[in-house]
XYZ file of C-alpha atoms in Angstrom:
523
model
C -6.240 10.489 -4.118
C -9.022 8.194 -5.339
C -11.513 7.079 -2.694
C -14.118 4.404 -2.369
C -16.477 3.227 0.376
C -17.895 0.005 1.707
C -20.969 -0.572 3.822
C -21.246 -2.029 7.298
C -24.915 -2.079 8.153
C -26.040 1.490 7.506
C -22.563 3.009 7.927
C -20.416 4.124 5.021
C -16.733 3.593 5.795
C -14.275 5.137 3.322
C -11.351 3.167 2.005
C -8.262 4.702 0.485
C -6.985 3.208 -2.749
C -3.205 2.856 -2.628
C -1.616 4.409 -5.746
C 0.272 1.989 -7.934
C 3.995 2.598 -8.060
C 6.549 1.666 -10.672
C 7.253 -1.691 -9.166
C 6.084 -3.547 -6.063
C 8.410 -5.127 -3.582
C 8.760 -8.872 -3.831
C 9.324 -9.253 -0.117
C 6.179 -7.260 0.675
C 4.127 -9.442 -1.677
C 5.560 -12.565 -0.078
C 4.655 -11.331 3.400
C 1.122 -10.602 2.208
C 0.738 -14.134 0.901
C 2.013 -15.635 4.162
C -0.517 -13.657 6.189
C -3.390 -15.832 5.007
C -1.913 -18.860 6.792
C -2.584 -18.548 10.562
C -0.043 -21.245 11.399
C 2.879 -19.270 9.997
C 1.571 -15.890 11.153
C 4.064 -15.490 13.971
C 6.988 -16.375 11.724
C 5.809 -14.191 8.829
C 5.706 -11.035 10.938
C 9.157 -11.468 12.459
C 12.032 -9.261 11.381
C 15.730 -9.944 11.682
C 18.430 -7.535 10.518
C 20.439 -8.732 7.528
C 24.173 -9.343 7.554
C 24.914 -6.193 5.548
C 22.913 -4.166 8.068
C 24.988 -5.567 10.918
C 28.196 -4.961 8.942
C 27.363 -1.310 8.231
C 26.283 -0.829 11.841
C 29.781 -1.821 12.984
C 31.445 0.877 10.852
C 33.349 3.231 13.219
C 31.470 6.467 13.896
C 33.933 9.323 14.332
C 33.124 12.995 14.874
C 35.134 16.004 13.747
C 37.378 15.733 16.819
C 38.298 12.162 15.760
C 36.468 10.706 18.739
C 34.388 7.552 18.576
C 30.637 8.150 18.785
C 27.916 5.738 19.831
C 26.433 4.049 16.758
C 22.872 4.108 18.116
C 20.562 5.822 15.653
C 20.008 9.346 16.977
C 19.532 11.848 14.123
C 18.822 14.710 16.531
C 22.198 14.281 18.279
C 24.922 16.621 17.026
C 27.720 14.107 17.596
C 25.859 11.522 15.540
C 25.336 14.084 12.780
C 29.058 14.832 12.834
C 29.814 11.135 12.402
C 27.602 10.958 9.301
C 29.139 14.131 7.872
C 32.583 12.699 8.499
C 31.694 9.557 6.545
C 30.317 11.668 3.712
C 33.451 13.841 3.674
C 35.635 10.801 2.998
C 34.371 10.755 -0.584
C 35.238 14.442 -0.852
C 38.763 13.629 0.279
C 38.965 10.931 -2.401
C 37.702 13.448 -4.959
C 40.520 15.850 -4.059
C 43.080 13.051 -4.375
C 41.754 12.005 -7.794
C 41.772 15.591 -9.065
C 45.373 16.041 -7.868
C 46.423 12.846 -9.627
C 44.710 13.948 -12.845
C 46.339 17.387 -12.644
C 49.817 15.950 -12.029
C 49.392 13.503 -14.896
C 48.258 16.218 -17.314
C 51.133 18.509 -16.318
C 53.606 15.702 -16.874
C 51.918 14.832 -20.161
C 52.074 18.392 -21.500
C 55.413 19.613 -20.130
C 57.595 16.529 -19.771
C 57.224 14.991 -23.210
C 60.161 12.682 -23.949
C 61.539 11.240 -27.196
C 59.743 8.021 -27.978
C 61.341 5.245 -29.886
C 59.723 4.258 -33.122
C 59.342 0.618 -32.248
C 57.487 1.390 -28.976
C 54.990 3.848 -30.483
C 52.575 1.231 -31.760
C 52.759 -0.748 -28.546
C 51.991 2.305 -26.368
C 49.234 3.419 -28.676
C 47.529 0.051 -28.446
C 47.944 -0.026 -24.640
C 46.450 3.458 -24.174
C 43.499 2.751 -26.464
C 42.649 -0.543 -24.823
C 43.006 1.008 -21.359
C 40.372 3.616 -22.269
C 38.105 0.952 -23.737
C 38.458 -1.254 -20.639
C 37.637 1.669 -18.342
C 34.552 2.490 -20.422
C 33.368 -1.137 -20.321
C 33.787 -1.324 -16.531
C 31.923 1.964 -16.197
C 29.053 0.581 -18.301
C 28.890 -2.445 -16.000
C 28.725 -0.084 -13.023
C 25.889 1.822 -14.722
C 23.924 -1.424 -14.980
C 24.493 -2.017 -11.268
C 23.301 1.537 -10.615
C 20.040 0.965 -12.485
C 19.373 -2.141 -10.395
C 20.206 -0.363 -7.135
C 17.999 2.596 -8.023
C 15.110 0.228 -8.713
C 15.645 -1.580 -5.401
C 15.591 1.663 -3.416
C 12.426 2.691 -5.239
C 10.822 -0.667 -4.399
C 11.687 -0.274 -0.721
C 10.338 3.255 -0.482
C 7.082 2.375 -2.193
C 6.689 -0.674 0.060
C 6.976 1.711 3.006
C 4.373 3.962 1.381
C 1.945 1.054 0.875
C 2.307 -0.031 4.504
C 1.806 3.498 5.799
C -1.301 3.835 3.642
C -2.688 0.636 5.146
C -1.935 1.974 8.617
C -3.665 5.245 7.787
C -6.665 3.272 6.515
C -6.864 1.396 9.829
C -6.685 4.594 11.858
C -9.314 6.274 9.691
C -11.639 3.280 9.918
C -11.304 3.184 13.717
C -12.091 6.885 14.035
C -15.077 6.645 11.674
C -16.479 3.586 13.446
C -16.171 5.264 16.838
C -17.698 8.486 15.583
C -20.650 6.812 13.863
C -21.323 4.479 16.799
C -21.314 7.280 19.337
C -23.590 9.380 17.112
C -26.066 6.509 16.837
C -26.081 5.932 20.607
C -26.515 9.648 21.284
C -29.431 9.696 18.864
C -31.011 6.740 20.660
C -30.565 8.393 24.056
C -31.749 11.805 22.924
C -34.788 10.804 20.902
C -36.066 7.285 21.438
C -35.250 6.704 25.120
C -36.590 10.142 26.030
C -39.791 9.301 24.210
C -40.041 5.990 26.068
C -39.722 7.788 29.411
C -42.630 9.996 28.424
C -44.725 6.949 27.476
C -43.879 5.012 30.661
C -44.657 7.843 33.121
C -47.326 5.777 34.910
C -45.081 2.694 35.389
C -42.068 3.310 37.633
C -40.365 -0.036 36.946
C -40.389 0.653 33.195
C -38.932 4.132 33.725
C -36.136 2.634 35.848
C -35.292 0.172 33.060
C -35.254 2.956 30.437
C -32.998 5.158 32.598
C -30.683 2.229 33.244
C -30.482 1.728 29.492
C -29.692 5.438 29.109
C -26.832 5.228 31.642
C -25.346 2.167 29.944
C -25.519 3.836 26.521
C -23.822 6.970 27.837
C -21.070 4.862 29.418
C -20.470 3.100 26.074
C -20.231 6.482 24.338
C -17.689 7.645 26.924
C -15.600 4.470 26.639
C -15.561 4.466 22.839
C -14.610 8.137 22.699
C -11.345 7.335 24.483
C -10.290 4.610 22.011
C -8.900 6.853 19.264
C -5.449 5.742 18.107
C -4.132 8.753 16.222
C -6.325 11.689 17.167
C -3.799 13.512 19.358
C -0.754 12.790 17.195
C 0.740 15.710 15.278
C 2.196 13.679 12.369
C -0.245 11.379 10.581
C 0.870 8.441 8.378
C -0.735 10.067 5.340
C 1.484 13.128 5.792
C 4.516 10.864 5.975
C 3.461 9.150 2.738
C 3.104 12.456 0.901
C 6.514 13.689 2.027
C 8.204 10.355 1.385
C 6.837 9.906 -2.143
C 7.684 13.508 -3.022
C 11.312 13.072 -1.991
C 11.563 9.619 -3.606
C 10.263 10.799 -6.974
C 12.935 13.480 -7.222
C 15.653 11.143 -5.936
C 14.714 8.458 -8.467
C 14.663 10.989 -11.314
C 18.029 12.479 -10.279
C 19.708 9.065 -10.313
C 18.139 8.181 -13.660
C 19.554 11.377 -15.179
C 22.974 10.682 -13.642
C 23.007 7.133 -14.999
C 21.938 8.264 -18.460
C 24.607 10.994 -18.447
C 27.323 8.468 -17.627
C 26.022 6.075 -20.275
C 25.983 8.763 -22.996
C 29.521 9.830 -22.095
C 30.778 6.244 -22.324
C 29.118 5.661 -25.697
C 30.505 8.859 -27.206
C 33.981 8.034 -25.899
C 33.840 4.707 -27.708
C 32.618 6.483 -30.836
C 35.444 9.022 -30.656
C 38.052 6.293 -30.240
C 36.616 4.275 -33.121
C 36.326 7.240 -35.510
C 39.473 8.984 -34.160
C 37.641 12.294 -33.683
C 39.778 14.568 -31.561
C 37.203 17.291 -30.778
C 34.670 14.696 -29.619
C 37.168 13.210 -27.176
C 37.975 16.677 -25.831
C 34.287 17.375 -25.176
C 33.835 13.962 -23.562
C 36.869 14.591 -21.380
C 35.210 17.718 -19.961
C 31.917 15.862 -19.511
C 33.794 13.012 -17.843
C 35.254 15.479 -15.334
C 31.715 16.642 -14.507
C 30.566 13.030 -14.133
C 33.568 12.410 -11.877
C 32.469 15.207 -9.525
C 28.881 13.938 -9.457
C 29.983 10.349 -8.821
C 32.146 11.227 -5.831
C 29.374 13.460 -4.447
C 26.736 10.743 -4.746
C 29.154 8.281 -3.141
C 29.330 10.437 -0.018
C 25.552 10.725 0.251
C 25.093 6.988 -0.244
C 27.681 6.169 2.406
C 26.042 8.374 5.043
C 22.534 7.165 4.128
C 23.469 3.469 4.204
C 25.225 3.712 7.582
C 22.433 5.737 9.217
C 19.777 3.405 7.831
C 21.650 0.365 9.127
C 21.840 1.966 12.582
C 18.062 2.340 12.531
C 17.403 -1.150 11.171
C 19.430 -2.937 13.831
C 16.704 -2.203 16.400
C 13.893 -0.009 15.043
C 11.630 -0.764 18.020
C 14.109 0.806 20.419
C 14.253 4.059 18.483
C 10.466 4.340 18.206
C 9.971 3.600 21.883
C 12.543 6.229 22.850
C 11.003 8.868 20.595
C 7.366 8.253 21.555
C 7.037 10.966 24.193
C 9.149 13.504 22.294
C 7.740 13.244 18.780
C 4.497 11.317 18.634
C 2.781 11.884 22.008
C 1.591 8.281 22.164
C 1.052 6.018 25.109
C 4.156 3.776 25.456
C 1.997 0.777 26.356
C -0.065 1.186 23.193
C 3.045 1.538 21.017
C 4.727 -1.477 22.616
C 1.609 -3.567 22.068
C 1.487 -2.823 18.339
C 5.252 -2.969 17.731
C 5.821 -6.335 19.388
C 2.380 -7.983 19.109
C 3.498 -10.349 21.829
C 0.783 -12.488 23.461
C 2.429 -11.784 26.795
C 1.876 -8.025 26.354
C -1.508 -6.888 27.647
C -3.863 -5.173 25.228
C -4.215 -1.597 26.530
C -7.768 -1.383 25.171
C -8.952 -4.677 26.638
C -10.479 -3.189 29.762
C -12.447 -0.544 27.888
C -13.613 -3.042 25.307
C -14.768 -5.449 28.015
C -16.756 -2.760 29.821
C -18.340 -1.688 26.538
C -19.299 -5.260 25.724
C -20.918 -5.716 29.151
C -22.811 -2.444 28.800
C -24.137 -3.469 25.386
C -25.244 -6.803 26.859
C -27.099 -5.010 29.658
C -28.795 -2.714 27.146
C -29.833 -5.695 25.073
C -31.346 -7.516 28.080
C -33.171 -4.343 29.219
C -34.692 -3.822 25.792
C -35.706 -7.473 25.580
C -37.500 -7.223 28.970
C -39.285 -3.997 27.938
C -40.376 -5.563 24.671
C -41.804 -8.583 26.491
C -43.591 -6.742 29.303
C -44.201 -3.124 28.267
C -45.461 -3.430 24.693
C -48.668 -5.346 25.617
C -49.544 -2.508 27.996
C -48.155 0.413 25.935
C -48.458 -0.354 22.192
C -47.210 3.173 21.328
C -43.771 2.273 22.702
C -43.239 -0.486 20.113
C -41.961 1.893 17.418
C -39.337 3.461 19.681
C -38.255 0.116 21.107
C -37.755 -1.328 17.608
C -35.697 1.758 16.634
C -33.484 1.375 19.709
C -32.997 -2.331 18.976
C -31.928 -1.573 15.397
C -29.415 0.965 16.682
C -28.177 -1.603 19.188
C -27.703 -4.218 16.457
C -25.703 -1.782 14.316
C -23.696 -0.799 17.394
C -22.816 -4.414 18.171
C -21.695 -5.004 14.557
C -19.542 -1.894 14.673
C -18.152 -2.984 18.013
C -17.012 -6.380 16.689
C -15.410 -4.713 13.685
C -13.720 -2.239 16.007
C -12.317 -5.052 18.134
C -10.826 -6.651 14.997
C -9.224 -3.369 13.896
C -7.761 -2.705 17.333
C -6.064 -6.097 17.386
C -2.296 -5.902 17.007
C -1.996 -8.314 14.061
C -3.014 -5.900 11.297
C -0.994 -2.906 12.448
C 1.987 -5.057 13.357
C 2.004 -6.535 9.865
C 1.993 -3.027 8.363
C 4.846 -2.040 10.650
C 6.846 -5.177 9.779
C 6.339 -4.576 6.045
C 7.515 -1.004 6.529
C 10.679 -2.121 8.297
C 11.378 -4.825 5.708
C 10.919 -2.468 2.785
C 13.193 0.099 4.394
C 15.850 -2.230 5.777
C 15.940 -4.961 3.115
C 15.215 -3.363 -0.253
C 16.274 0.144 0.745
C 19.626 -0.784 2.280
C 20.425 -3.291 -0.468
C 19.666 -0.711 -3.135
C 21.910 1.836 -1.415
C 24.770 -0.674 -1.426
C 24.380 -1.235 -5.178
C 24.294 2.528 -5.741
C 27.444 2.806 -3.616
C 29.153 0.243 -5.854
C 28.036 2.122 -8.975
C 29.381 5.437 -7.697
C 32.697 3.871 -6.715
C 33.190 2.139 -10.085
C 32.172 5.192 -12.096
C 34.485 7.454 -10.057
C 37.505 5.216 -10.606
C 36.700 4.619 -14.279
C 36.213 8.293 -15.089
C 39.491 9.071 -13.345
C 41.246 6.566 -15.626
C 39.385 7.842 -18.697
C 40.298 11.475 -18.100
C 43.964 10.454 -17.746
C 44.133 8.250 -20.878
C 42.165 10.325 -23.386
C 44.871 13.017 -23.962
C 47.460 10.381 -24.878
C 44.896 8.748 -27.161
C 44.297 11.848 -29.271
C 48.035 12.580 -29.358
C 48.451 9.205 -31.006
C 45.973 10.405 -33.616
C 48.319 13.328 -34.306
C 51.313 10.999 -34.644
C 49.456 8.876 -37.137
C 48.382 11.883 -39.223
C 51.898 13.361 -39.230
C 53.364 10.038 -40.360
C 51.052 9.979 -43.374
C 51.778 13.650 -44.136
C 55.571 13.050 -44.287
C 55.331 10.339 -46.992
C 56.706 11.422 -50.399
C 54.547 10.285 -53.279
C 57.572 10.133 -55.632
C 59.432 7.904 -53.239
C 59.952 4.565 -55.013
C 59.840 2.798 -51.638
C 56.380 4.238 -50.914
C 53.888 1.366 -50.864
C 51.280 3.478 -52.588
C 53.752 4.423 -55.362
C 54.628 0.745 -55.874
C 50.931 -0.088 -56.157
C 50.476 2.570 -58.820
C 53.573 1.586 -60.941
C 52.256 -1.705 -62.417
C 49.070 -0.013 -63.517
C 50.895 2.696 -65.494
C 53.524 0.329 -66.944
C 51.079 -1.776 -68.929
C 49.521 1.154 -70.767
C 51.237 2.796 -73.818
C 51.678 6.524 -73.692
C 49.149 8.056 -76.067
C 49.254 11.697 -77.107
C 46.510 13.812 -75.808
C 43.608 14.426 -78.091
C 43.749 18.128 -77.399
C 47.377 18.341 -78.631
C 46.190 18.077 -82.217
C 44.981 21.099 -84.104
C 41.468 20.725 -85.457
C 41.805 23.458 -88.128
C 45.353 23.159 -89.394
C 45.890 19.422 -89.151
C 45.760 17.038 -92.132
C 44.916 13.429 -92.549
C 48.559 12.497 -92.764
C 49.204 14.158 -89.423
C 46.430 12.103 -87.809
C 47.872 8.791 -88.934
C 49.371 6.734 -86.289
C 52.854 5.657 -87.089
C 53.267 1.907 -87.318
C 55.621 0.220 -84.906
C 59.046 -0.475 -86.319
C 59.599 -3.857 -87.833
C 62.151 -5.882 -85.997
C 64.450 -8.420 -87.584
C 64.381 -10.642 -84.563
C 63.347 -14.242 -85.178
C 59.858 -15.396 -84.320
C 61.095 -17.672 -81.578
C 62.125 -14.679 -79.480
C 58.595 -13.328 -79.593
C 57.251 -16.686 -78.586
């Protein structure tokens, strides 16, 4: 992953560049724009579940014993897992029903063929053809819906990835600031303050001031070392981003291939109906059966995913608070502070930050007194005092930056963007994919049933043309050929004459007989 760095005093703090995805989320961009306005900050970071999330949350959750299960999101609970598997199995039940209907229809089509009346053949042929065409057109519309839903899910997942990357950047910056600040203070205590004690050996009051400065610096190091946000957590946000993007890339590619497969099948079915190619329709019928299986399977996965995601999105704070001790090993007060960002909730780091600020103020006043009183008497101490003051200035700058990073606004915004990307774009995209799978399943069921009758009509049409007698005077083609041959006189073939034995008299064309009819008859 590409990295960069920015400077704060003499400290290099790395920044992680978020990789660009296929398409950013519009809601995430809107929330980012609202953040710059402090008046609307509280309203921009609020999250409310959508109506489709509430609707999916109210779907009955039933386990394998047909008992109602609590719809609270609990993926580790076996009863809740059974409820999701039961919802996914409903599409399998529909697949079995559709296959039985197709099988019964084909058996009736092949074995129970009845005598059709001549006047109803054309009408049935037209009805069957247009039924296949209508099913293909509806399936193409569902494919368009599927492309949009796949893009929406991808937008939501990448919005979650961006927010988690920002969160990881905040945690990394906090850890680096704490580490660099403590290293600088330890260097000041170990080198410069020790040297000052050696210089001020003859003045007890100066040694007391230096040792007091040492104690305050050590207390700041101890307080800052206990401010790490994510040091003891087993699962880092960066690990979540890697796993999430890996799964999303394969999911996006799988749906693209499924959509393209359905689109190719629909186009070739239209081509086979237009060109009346029987073998092409047979191949597309087999491919349509495969697409039917894939559509019903994807429908089950989308149903379970949409319902489980809606259960999480109804109250994501509750789930995270319940799973804090089990999964993340975080302090509940810290997690509540960053999830809610409520002014009424006390900042868990406020006490430590206040003590650190007071200690830095004491160190600053002690150094100022030593500079005013000790340097005129001990000029050799000026170099060490200036070095300690520079370290103190850098430490104060790092401290103010650390206070800004530990504030709940930044992390709460990242969390809100994560929830919005998952619960708005993600859930909406799953609903569009659900609609695509449902439409394609129904359309391919109709297509597989109507294609055999369509190519049998091709056979009827070919047999009708094969039974026509060319010598039949009532044949339309024979009637079209008769006027052409009637206007031409019958001439003997050139090859009927002998080239060696013939004479000039035999090559003369006999004149037409002279008629005695009056001229008026010719006129």
